[in-house]
Structures are given as C-alpha cells and as structure tokens.
C-alpha cells in the first residue's frame, strides 16, 4: 500500500489496527508517554549484557515496533515483535532497515 490518500471504502476495509499503523498513530509511545514506556522497559529488568548468550525477547502485539525498536537500541539483546497487522509489520521492517538494526526481527 502506497502513501496515497485512502478512499472511505479502503479505510473501512483496513480495519482499526491496520488503519492505526497506516496513519502512523502507533509511531510513538502510547499510554504513559515516553516516561511511562521507559519505566515499563526498565521493569522488564533486561540484563545489560549477557555473559554467554544474548537474551531473547518476544513482544506480542508490537504494532509498528515502537517499543521493540526502543529496546533493541538500548539493550544488547535479540528481540522479535509480532502483530496481527501486516501493515504494521511492513512499517516496522522499514524502520528496522532504515536504522540498520541487526538485533531485531518482525
Ligand atoms: C494498541 S496497539 C499496541 C501497540 C504496542 N504494543 C504499543 O504499546 O505501542 C494493539 C496492537 O495489538 C495487535 N493485536 C491485537 N490482537 C492481537 C493478537 N491476537 N496477536 C497479535 N497482535 C494482536 C493489533 O494489530 C495492534 O497493532
């Protein structure tokens, strides 16, 4: 799907989650803002480094990967994000490629 203006029919066919991803509504921290997101990430207690093997993290319902990418950038871990929305995953993969991240998959 390109960056063209969508018709009403196209919007209703997308459904809520794909539409949110399409318009970029999930490209920012949601509830709690950036501080809240950072606090939640810290509550995960991801080890800064792992001695033997990188820790593997799975984020379920990652949408366009805002949190997934934030964690990949902050920690020496391997993280995978999954989501029902193909539009969201396509956008997440675009961001991953743009940032040249090698420790994140979608
Ligand atoms: C409000 S967004 C949350 C995005 C992200 N976790 C965040 O906090 O910024 C909800 C997401 O959940 C996804 N979702 C809903 N049910 C799901 C399921 N059963 N499996 C995978 N993803 C799901 C939707 O596609 C949508 O992208």
PDB file of C-alpha atoms and ligand atoms in Angstrom, residues 17 26 30 59 61-63 67 83-85, ligand 1:
ATOM      1  CA  UNK A  17      -5.278  -1.922  13.697  1.00  0.00           C
ATOM      2  CA  UNK A  26       1.471   3.885  16.706  1.00  0.00           C
ATOM      3  CA  UNK A  30       1.153   5.255  23.865  1.00  0.00           C
ATOM      4  CA  UNK A  59       6.931  -8.577  22.070  1.00  0.00           C
ATOM      5  CA  UNK A  61       1.172  -7.069  19.569  1.00  0.00           C
ATOM      6  CA  UNK A  62       4.109  -4.771  18.717  1.00  0.00           C
ATOM      7  CA  UNK A  63       2.228  -2.776  16.048  1.00  0.00           C
ATOM      8  CA  UNK A  67       8.792  -0.385  21.817  1.00  0.00           C
ATOM      9  CA  UNK A  83       1.483  -8.442  15.331  1.00  0.00           C
ATOM     10  CA  UNK A  84      -1.738  -9.337  13.559  1.00  0.00           C
ATOM     11  CA  UNK A  85      -1.468  -6.289  11.299  1.00  0.00           C
TER      12      UNK A  85
HETATM   13  C1  LIG B   1      -2.821  -0.512  20.755  1.00  0.00           C
HETATM   14  S1  LIG B   1      -1.733  -1.448  19.699  1.00  0.00           S
HETATM   15  C2  LIG B   1      -0.400  -1.731  20.838  1.00  0.00           C
HETATM   16  C3  LIG B   1       0.922  -1.431  20.230  1.00  0.00           C
HETATM   17  C4  LIG B   1       2.137  -1.573  21.131  1.00  0.00           C
HETATM   18  N1  LIG B   1       2.116  -2.774  21.936  1.00  0.00           N
HETATM   19  C5  LIG B   1       2.344  -0.356  21.993  1.00  0.00           C
HETATM   20  O1  LIG B   1       2.189  -0.436  23.220  1.00  0.00           O
HETATM   21  O2  LIG B   1       2.687   0.714  21.448  1.00  0.00           O
HETATM   22  C6  LIG B   1      -2.527  -3.017  19.674  1.00  0.00           C
HETATM   23  C7  LIG B   1      -1.927  -3.963  18.661  1.00  0.00           C
HETATM   24  O3  LIG B   1      -2.313  -5.287  19.016  1.00  0.00           O
HETATM   25  C8  LIG B   1      -2.381  -6.069  17.833  1.00  0.00           C
HETATM   26  N2  LIG B   1      -3.096  -7.311  18.151  1.00  0.00           N
HETATM   27  C9  LIG B   1      -4.355  -7.438  18.626  1.00  0.00           C
HETATM   28  N3  LIG B   1      -4.657  -8.725  18.848  1.00  0.00           N
HETATM   29  C10 LIG B   1      -3.533  -9.441  18.525  1.00  0.00           C
HETATM   30  C11 LIG B   1      -3.215 -10.830  18.534  1.00  0.00           C
HETATM   31  N4  LIG B   1      -4.104 -11.742  18.940  1.00  0.00           N
HETATM   32  N5  LIG B   1      -1.994 -11.209  18.135  1.00  0.00           N
HETATM   33  C12 LIG B   1      -1.089 -10.295  17.704  1.00  0.00           C
HETATM   34  N6  LIG B   1      -1.329  -8.960  17.674  1.00  0.00           N
HETATM   35  C13 LIG B   1      -2.539  -8.543  18.071  1.00  0.00           C
HETATM   36  C14 LIG B   1      -3.032  -5.127  16.848  1.00  0.00           C
HETATM   37  O4  LIG B   1      -2.808  -5.467  15.499  1.00  0.00           O
HETATM   38  C15 LIG B   1      -2.396  -3.766  17.237  1.00  0.00           C
HETATM   39  O5  LIG B   1      -1.296  -3.454  16.413  1.00  0.00           O
END
